[in-house]
mmCIF file of C-alpha atoms in Angstrom:
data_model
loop_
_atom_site.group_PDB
_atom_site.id
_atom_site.type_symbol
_atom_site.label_atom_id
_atom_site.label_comp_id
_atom_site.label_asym_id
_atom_site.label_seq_id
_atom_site.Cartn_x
_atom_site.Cartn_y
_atom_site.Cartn_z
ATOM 1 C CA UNK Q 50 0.000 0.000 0.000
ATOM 2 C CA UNK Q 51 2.821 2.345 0.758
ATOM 3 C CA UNK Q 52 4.502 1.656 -2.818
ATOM 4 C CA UNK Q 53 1.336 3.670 -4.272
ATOM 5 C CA UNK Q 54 1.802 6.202 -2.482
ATOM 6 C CA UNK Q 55 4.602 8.802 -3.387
ATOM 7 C CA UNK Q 56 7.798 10.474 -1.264
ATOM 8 C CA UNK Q 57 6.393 12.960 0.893
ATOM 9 C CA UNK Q 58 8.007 16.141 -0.304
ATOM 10 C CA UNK Q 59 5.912 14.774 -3.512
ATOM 11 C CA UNK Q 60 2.907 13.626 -1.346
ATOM 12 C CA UNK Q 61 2.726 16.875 0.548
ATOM 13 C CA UNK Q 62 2.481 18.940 -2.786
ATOM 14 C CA UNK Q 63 -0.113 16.314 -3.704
ATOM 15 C CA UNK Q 64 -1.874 16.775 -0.641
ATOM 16 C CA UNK Q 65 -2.113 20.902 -1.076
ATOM 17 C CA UNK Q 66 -3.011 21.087 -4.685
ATOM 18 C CA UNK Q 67 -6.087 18.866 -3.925
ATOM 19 C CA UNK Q 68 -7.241 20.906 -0.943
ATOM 20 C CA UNK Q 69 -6.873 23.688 -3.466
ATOM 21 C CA UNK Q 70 -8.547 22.370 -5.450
ATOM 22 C CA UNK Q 71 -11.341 20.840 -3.460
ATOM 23 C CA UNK Q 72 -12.605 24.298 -1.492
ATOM 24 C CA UNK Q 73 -12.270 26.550 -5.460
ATOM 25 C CA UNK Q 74 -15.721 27.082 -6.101
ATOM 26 C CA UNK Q 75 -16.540 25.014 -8.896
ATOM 27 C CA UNK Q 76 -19.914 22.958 -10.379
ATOM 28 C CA UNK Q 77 -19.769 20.779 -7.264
ATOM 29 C CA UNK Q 78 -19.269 23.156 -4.312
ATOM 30 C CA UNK Q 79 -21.758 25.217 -5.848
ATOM 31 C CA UNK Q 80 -24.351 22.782 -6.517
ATOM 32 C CA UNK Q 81 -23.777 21.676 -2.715
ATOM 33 C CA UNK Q 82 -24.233 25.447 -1.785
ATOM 34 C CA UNK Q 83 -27.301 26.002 -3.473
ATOM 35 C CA UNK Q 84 -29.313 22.720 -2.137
ATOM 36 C CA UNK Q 85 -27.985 23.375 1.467
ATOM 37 C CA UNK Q 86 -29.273 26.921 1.241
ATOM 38 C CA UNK Q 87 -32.159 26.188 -0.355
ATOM 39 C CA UNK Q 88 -33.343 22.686 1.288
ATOM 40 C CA UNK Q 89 -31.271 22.365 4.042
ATOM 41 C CA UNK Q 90 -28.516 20.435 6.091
ATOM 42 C CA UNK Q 91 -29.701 17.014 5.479
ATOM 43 C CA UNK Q 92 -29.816 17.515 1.754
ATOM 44 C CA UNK Q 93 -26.940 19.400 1.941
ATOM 45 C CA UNK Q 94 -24.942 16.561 2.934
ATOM 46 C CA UNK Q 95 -27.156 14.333 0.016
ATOM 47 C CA UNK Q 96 -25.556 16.118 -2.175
ATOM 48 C CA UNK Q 97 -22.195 15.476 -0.725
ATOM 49 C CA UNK Q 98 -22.595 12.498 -1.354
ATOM 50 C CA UNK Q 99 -23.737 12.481 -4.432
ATOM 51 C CA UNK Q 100 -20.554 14.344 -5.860
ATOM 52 C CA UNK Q 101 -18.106 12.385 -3.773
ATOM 53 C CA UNK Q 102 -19.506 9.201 -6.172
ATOM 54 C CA UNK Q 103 -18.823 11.588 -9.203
ATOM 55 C CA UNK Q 104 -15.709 11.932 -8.304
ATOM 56 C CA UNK Q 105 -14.669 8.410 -7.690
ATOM 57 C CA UNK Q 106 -16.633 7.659 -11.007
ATOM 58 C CA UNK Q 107 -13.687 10.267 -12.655
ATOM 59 C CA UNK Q 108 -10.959 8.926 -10.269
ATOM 60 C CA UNK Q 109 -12.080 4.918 -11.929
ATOM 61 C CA UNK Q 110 -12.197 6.933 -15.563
ATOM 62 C CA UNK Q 111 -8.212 8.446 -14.806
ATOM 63 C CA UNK Q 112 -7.570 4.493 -14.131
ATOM 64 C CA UNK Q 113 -8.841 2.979 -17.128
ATOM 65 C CA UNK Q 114 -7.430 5.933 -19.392
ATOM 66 C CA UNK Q 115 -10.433 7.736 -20.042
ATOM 67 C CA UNK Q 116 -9.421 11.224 -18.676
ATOM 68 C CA UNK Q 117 -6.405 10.995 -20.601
ATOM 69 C CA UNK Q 118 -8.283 10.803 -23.773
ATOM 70 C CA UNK Q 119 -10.693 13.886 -22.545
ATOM 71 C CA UNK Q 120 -7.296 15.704 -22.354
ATOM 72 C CA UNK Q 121 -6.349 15.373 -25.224
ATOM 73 C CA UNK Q 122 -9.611 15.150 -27.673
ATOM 74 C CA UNK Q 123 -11.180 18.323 -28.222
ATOM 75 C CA UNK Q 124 -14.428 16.549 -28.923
ATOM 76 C CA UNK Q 125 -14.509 14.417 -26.034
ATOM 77 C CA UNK Q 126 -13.762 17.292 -24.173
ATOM 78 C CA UNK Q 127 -16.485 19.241 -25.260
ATOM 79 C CA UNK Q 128 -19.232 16.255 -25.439
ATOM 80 C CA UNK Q 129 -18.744 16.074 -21.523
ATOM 81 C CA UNK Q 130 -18.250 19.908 -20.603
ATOM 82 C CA UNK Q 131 -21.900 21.107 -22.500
ATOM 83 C CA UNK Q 132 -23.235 17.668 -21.573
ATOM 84 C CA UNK Q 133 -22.773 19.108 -17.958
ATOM 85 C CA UNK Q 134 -23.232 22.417 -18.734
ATOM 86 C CA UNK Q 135 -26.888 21.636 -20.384
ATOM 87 C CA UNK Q 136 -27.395 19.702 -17.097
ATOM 88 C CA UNK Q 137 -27.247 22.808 -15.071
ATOM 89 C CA UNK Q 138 -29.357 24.601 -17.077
ATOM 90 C CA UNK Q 139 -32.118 22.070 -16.581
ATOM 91 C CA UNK Q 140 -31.072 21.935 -12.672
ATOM 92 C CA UNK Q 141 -31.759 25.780 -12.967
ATOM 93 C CA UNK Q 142 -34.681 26.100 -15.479
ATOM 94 C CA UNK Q 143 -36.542 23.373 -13.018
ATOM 95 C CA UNK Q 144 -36.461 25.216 -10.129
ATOM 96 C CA UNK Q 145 -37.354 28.542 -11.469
ATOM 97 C CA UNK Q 146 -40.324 26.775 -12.629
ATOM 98 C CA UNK Q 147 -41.368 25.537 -9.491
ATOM 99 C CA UNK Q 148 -44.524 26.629 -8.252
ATOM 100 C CA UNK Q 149 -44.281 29.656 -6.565
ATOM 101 C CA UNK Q 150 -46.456 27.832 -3.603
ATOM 102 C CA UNK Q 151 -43.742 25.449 -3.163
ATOM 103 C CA UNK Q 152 -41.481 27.845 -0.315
ATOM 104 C CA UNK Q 153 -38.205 26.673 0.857
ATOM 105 C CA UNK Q 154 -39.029 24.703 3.788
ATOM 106 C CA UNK Q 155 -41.568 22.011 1.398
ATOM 107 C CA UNK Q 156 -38.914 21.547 -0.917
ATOM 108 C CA UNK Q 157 -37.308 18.383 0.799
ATOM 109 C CA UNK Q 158 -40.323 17.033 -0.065
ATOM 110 C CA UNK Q 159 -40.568 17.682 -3.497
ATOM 111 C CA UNK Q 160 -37.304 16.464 -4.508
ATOM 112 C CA UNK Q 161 -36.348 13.712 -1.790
ATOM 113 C CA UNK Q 162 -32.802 12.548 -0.734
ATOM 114 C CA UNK Q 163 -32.298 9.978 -3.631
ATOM 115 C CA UNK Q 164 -32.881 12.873 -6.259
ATOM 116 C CA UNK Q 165 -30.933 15.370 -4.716
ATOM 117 C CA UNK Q 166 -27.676 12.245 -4.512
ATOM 118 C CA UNK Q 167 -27.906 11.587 -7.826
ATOM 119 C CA UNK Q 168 -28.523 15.354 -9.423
ATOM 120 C CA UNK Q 169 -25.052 15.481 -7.269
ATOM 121 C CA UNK Q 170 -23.454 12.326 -8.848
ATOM 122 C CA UNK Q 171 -24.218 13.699 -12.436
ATOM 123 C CA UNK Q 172 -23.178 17.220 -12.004
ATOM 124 C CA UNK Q 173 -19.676 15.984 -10.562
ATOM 125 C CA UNK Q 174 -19.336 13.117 -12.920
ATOM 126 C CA UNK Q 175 -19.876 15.311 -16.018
ATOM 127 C CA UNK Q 176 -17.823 17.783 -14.337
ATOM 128 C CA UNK Q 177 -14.331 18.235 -16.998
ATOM 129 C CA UNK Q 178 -12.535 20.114 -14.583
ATOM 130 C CA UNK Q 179 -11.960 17.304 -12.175
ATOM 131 C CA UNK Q 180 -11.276 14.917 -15.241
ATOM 132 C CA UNK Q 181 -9.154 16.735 -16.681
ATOM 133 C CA UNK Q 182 -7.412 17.523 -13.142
ATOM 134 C CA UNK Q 183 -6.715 13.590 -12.529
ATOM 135 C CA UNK Q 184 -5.543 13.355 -16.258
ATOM 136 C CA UNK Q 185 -2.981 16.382 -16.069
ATOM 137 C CA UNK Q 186 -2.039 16.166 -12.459
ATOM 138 C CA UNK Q 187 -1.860 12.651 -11.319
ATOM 139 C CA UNK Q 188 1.082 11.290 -13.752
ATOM 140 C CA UNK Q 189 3.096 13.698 -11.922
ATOM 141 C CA UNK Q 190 3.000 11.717 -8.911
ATOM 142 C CA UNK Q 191 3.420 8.106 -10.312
ATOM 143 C CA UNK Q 192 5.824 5.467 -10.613
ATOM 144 C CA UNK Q 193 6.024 3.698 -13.706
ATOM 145 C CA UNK Q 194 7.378 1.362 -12.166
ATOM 146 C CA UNK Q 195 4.466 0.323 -10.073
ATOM 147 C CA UNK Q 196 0.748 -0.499 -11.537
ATOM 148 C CA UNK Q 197 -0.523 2.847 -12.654
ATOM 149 C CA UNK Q 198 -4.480 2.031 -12.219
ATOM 150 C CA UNK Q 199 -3.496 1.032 -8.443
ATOM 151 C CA UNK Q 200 -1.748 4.725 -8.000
ATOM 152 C CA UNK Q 201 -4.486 6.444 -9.800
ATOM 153 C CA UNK Q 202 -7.104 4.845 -7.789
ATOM 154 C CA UNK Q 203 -5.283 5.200 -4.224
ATOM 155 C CA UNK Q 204 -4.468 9.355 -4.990
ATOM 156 C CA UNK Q 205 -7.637 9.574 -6.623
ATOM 157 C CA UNK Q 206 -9.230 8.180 -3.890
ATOM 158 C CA UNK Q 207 -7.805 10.275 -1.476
ATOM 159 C CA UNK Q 208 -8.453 13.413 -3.196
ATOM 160 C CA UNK Q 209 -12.232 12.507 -3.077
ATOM 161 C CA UNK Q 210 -12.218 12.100 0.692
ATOM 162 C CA UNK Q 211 -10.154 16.009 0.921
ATOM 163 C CA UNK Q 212 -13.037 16.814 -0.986
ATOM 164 C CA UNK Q 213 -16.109 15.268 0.820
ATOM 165 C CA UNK Q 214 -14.618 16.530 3.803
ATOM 166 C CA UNK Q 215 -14.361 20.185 2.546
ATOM 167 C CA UNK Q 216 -17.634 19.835 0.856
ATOM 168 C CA UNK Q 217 -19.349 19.100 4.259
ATOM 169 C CA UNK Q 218 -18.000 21.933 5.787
ATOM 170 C CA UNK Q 219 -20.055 23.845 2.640
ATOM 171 C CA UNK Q 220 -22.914 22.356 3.423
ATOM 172 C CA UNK Q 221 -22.983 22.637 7.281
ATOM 173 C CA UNK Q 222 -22.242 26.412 6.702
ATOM 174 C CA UNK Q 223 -24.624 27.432 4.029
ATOM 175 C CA UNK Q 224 -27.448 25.724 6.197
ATOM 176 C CA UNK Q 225 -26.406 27.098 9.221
ATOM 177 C CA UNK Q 226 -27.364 30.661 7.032
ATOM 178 C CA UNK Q 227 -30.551 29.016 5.306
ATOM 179 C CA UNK Q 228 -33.269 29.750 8.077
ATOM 180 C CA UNK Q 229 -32.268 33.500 6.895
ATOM 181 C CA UNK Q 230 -33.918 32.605 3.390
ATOM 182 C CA UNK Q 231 -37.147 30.659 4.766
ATOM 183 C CA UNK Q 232 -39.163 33.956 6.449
ATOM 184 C CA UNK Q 233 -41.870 36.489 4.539
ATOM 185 C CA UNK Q 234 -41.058 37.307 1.010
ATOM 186 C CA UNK Q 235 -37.548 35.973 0.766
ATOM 187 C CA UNK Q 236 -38.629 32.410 0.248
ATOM 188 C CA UNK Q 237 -39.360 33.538 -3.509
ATOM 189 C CA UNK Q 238 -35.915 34.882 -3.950
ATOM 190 C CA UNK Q 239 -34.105 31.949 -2.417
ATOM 191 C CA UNK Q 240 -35.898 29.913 -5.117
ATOM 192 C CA UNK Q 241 -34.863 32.562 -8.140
ATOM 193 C CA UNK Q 242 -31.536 32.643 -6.697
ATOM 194 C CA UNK Q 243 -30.872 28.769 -6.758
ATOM 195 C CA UNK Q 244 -32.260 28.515 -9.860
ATOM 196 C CA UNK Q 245 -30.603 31.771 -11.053
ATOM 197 C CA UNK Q 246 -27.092 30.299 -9.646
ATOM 198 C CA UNK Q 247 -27.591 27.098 -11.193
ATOM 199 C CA UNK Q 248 -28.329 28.329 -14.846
ATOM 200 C CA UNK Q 249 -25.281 30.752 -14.828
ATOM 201 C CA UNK Q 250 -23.252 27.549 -13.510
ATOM 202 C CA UNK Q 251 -23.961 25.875 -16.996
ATOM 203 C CA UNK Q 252 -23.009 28.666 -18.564
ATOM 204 C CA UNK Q 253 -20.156 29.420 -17.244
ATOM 205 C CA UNK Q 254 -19.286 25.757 -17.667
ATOM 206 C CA UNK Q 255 -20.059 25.953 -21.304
ATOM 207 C CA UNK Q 256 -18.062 28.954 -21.505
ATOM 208 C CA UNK Q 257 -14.756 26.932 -20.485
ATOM 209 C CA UNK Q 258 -12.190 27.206 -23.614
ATOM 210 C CA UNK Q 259 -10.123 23.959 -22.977
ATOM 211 C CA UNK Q 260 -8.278 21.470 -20.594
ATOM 212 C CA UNK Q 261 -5.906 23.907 -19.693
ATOM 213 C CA UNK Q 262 -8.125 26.664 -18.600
ATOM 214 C CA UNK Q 263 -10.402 24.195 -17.221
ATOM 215 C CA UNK Q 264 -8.044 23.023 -14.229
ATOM 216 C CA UNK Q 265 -7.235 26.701 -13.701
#
């Protein structure tokens, strides 16, 4: 188990870039934001969840060679980041559709635990910034020496508990701040701005030029 792992001078940069990367706002932390804000600490941490299986699903893709290809195809590339970015926009379009009866407090109810883990799981999974993180970053840290699925899979793995970990600490604090949202006539404008945040996630998603600027 240790052979997967690198020196530490190497494993401590390891370490930092993916708490960097982990608490930089991206489609993940934001979509983790919005549901703890708008429905809560329970779904909050549903939605952890949910994107800590999208990003093993991208940690198993780095093992097989899939991210590599995404870093180097422009149309693979692309097929994932507006697959995701479209995804958003529905996310988005969805709630601002919502009935304007439906306040902030019902909406557990209207989109339960299992919807709110996998909305999660897709948003992560189709998510290019973290595949194209494992496919540009990783090889930095292996050994060719040693089996290169094993090493993706162990510092993939442990990249997706740094996240989890800093994602929860997301959702505890935007729900902490949610009861703010839930009184008089700011439960319509928590629902227009979760809705609102979500479409001008896809956007900006769909607005991303390449791999390179993608894992800035």
């Amino acid at each position: 188990m240790t052979d997967l792992i690198p020196p530490w001078p190497l494993f401590s940069t390891f370490l930092l870039a993916g708490l960097v990367l982990a608490i930089t706002p991206g489609p993940g932390v934001l979509y983790i934001v919005t549901r703890s804000l708008v429905q809560g600490r329970l779904s909050g941490l549903a939605s952890v969840a949910g994107v800590a299986l999208g990003n093993l699903g991208n940690v198993l893709a780095a093992a097989v060679g899939l991210a590599a290809l995404f870093a180097v195809s422009a149309l693979a590339f692309s097929v994932v980041k507006y697959a995701g970015a479209l995804y958003l926009v529905y996310l988005g379009l969805q709630m601002l559709r919502s009935s304007p009866v439906d306040n902030l407090a019902a909406m557990p109810a209207a989109l339960p635990f299992w919807r709110i883990f996998r909305d999660g799981f897709v948003v992560a999974l189709l998510n290019p910034k973290t595949t194209v993180f494992f496919a540009a970053f990783l090889p930095q840290f292996l050994d060719p020496g040693i089996s290169i699925p094993l090493q993706c899979v162990t510092l993939g793995s442990l990249f997706v508990m740094i996240a989890a970990i800093t994602d929860s600490g997301y959702a505890l604090a935007a729900s902490a701040v949610a009861p703010v949202l839930r009184g008089g006539v700011l439960r319509h404008a928590g629902r227009k701005f979760g809705g609102g945040m979500f479409i001008g996630l896809g956007i900006f998603t769909a607005l991303l030029t390449g791999p390179r600027k993608a894992v800035e």
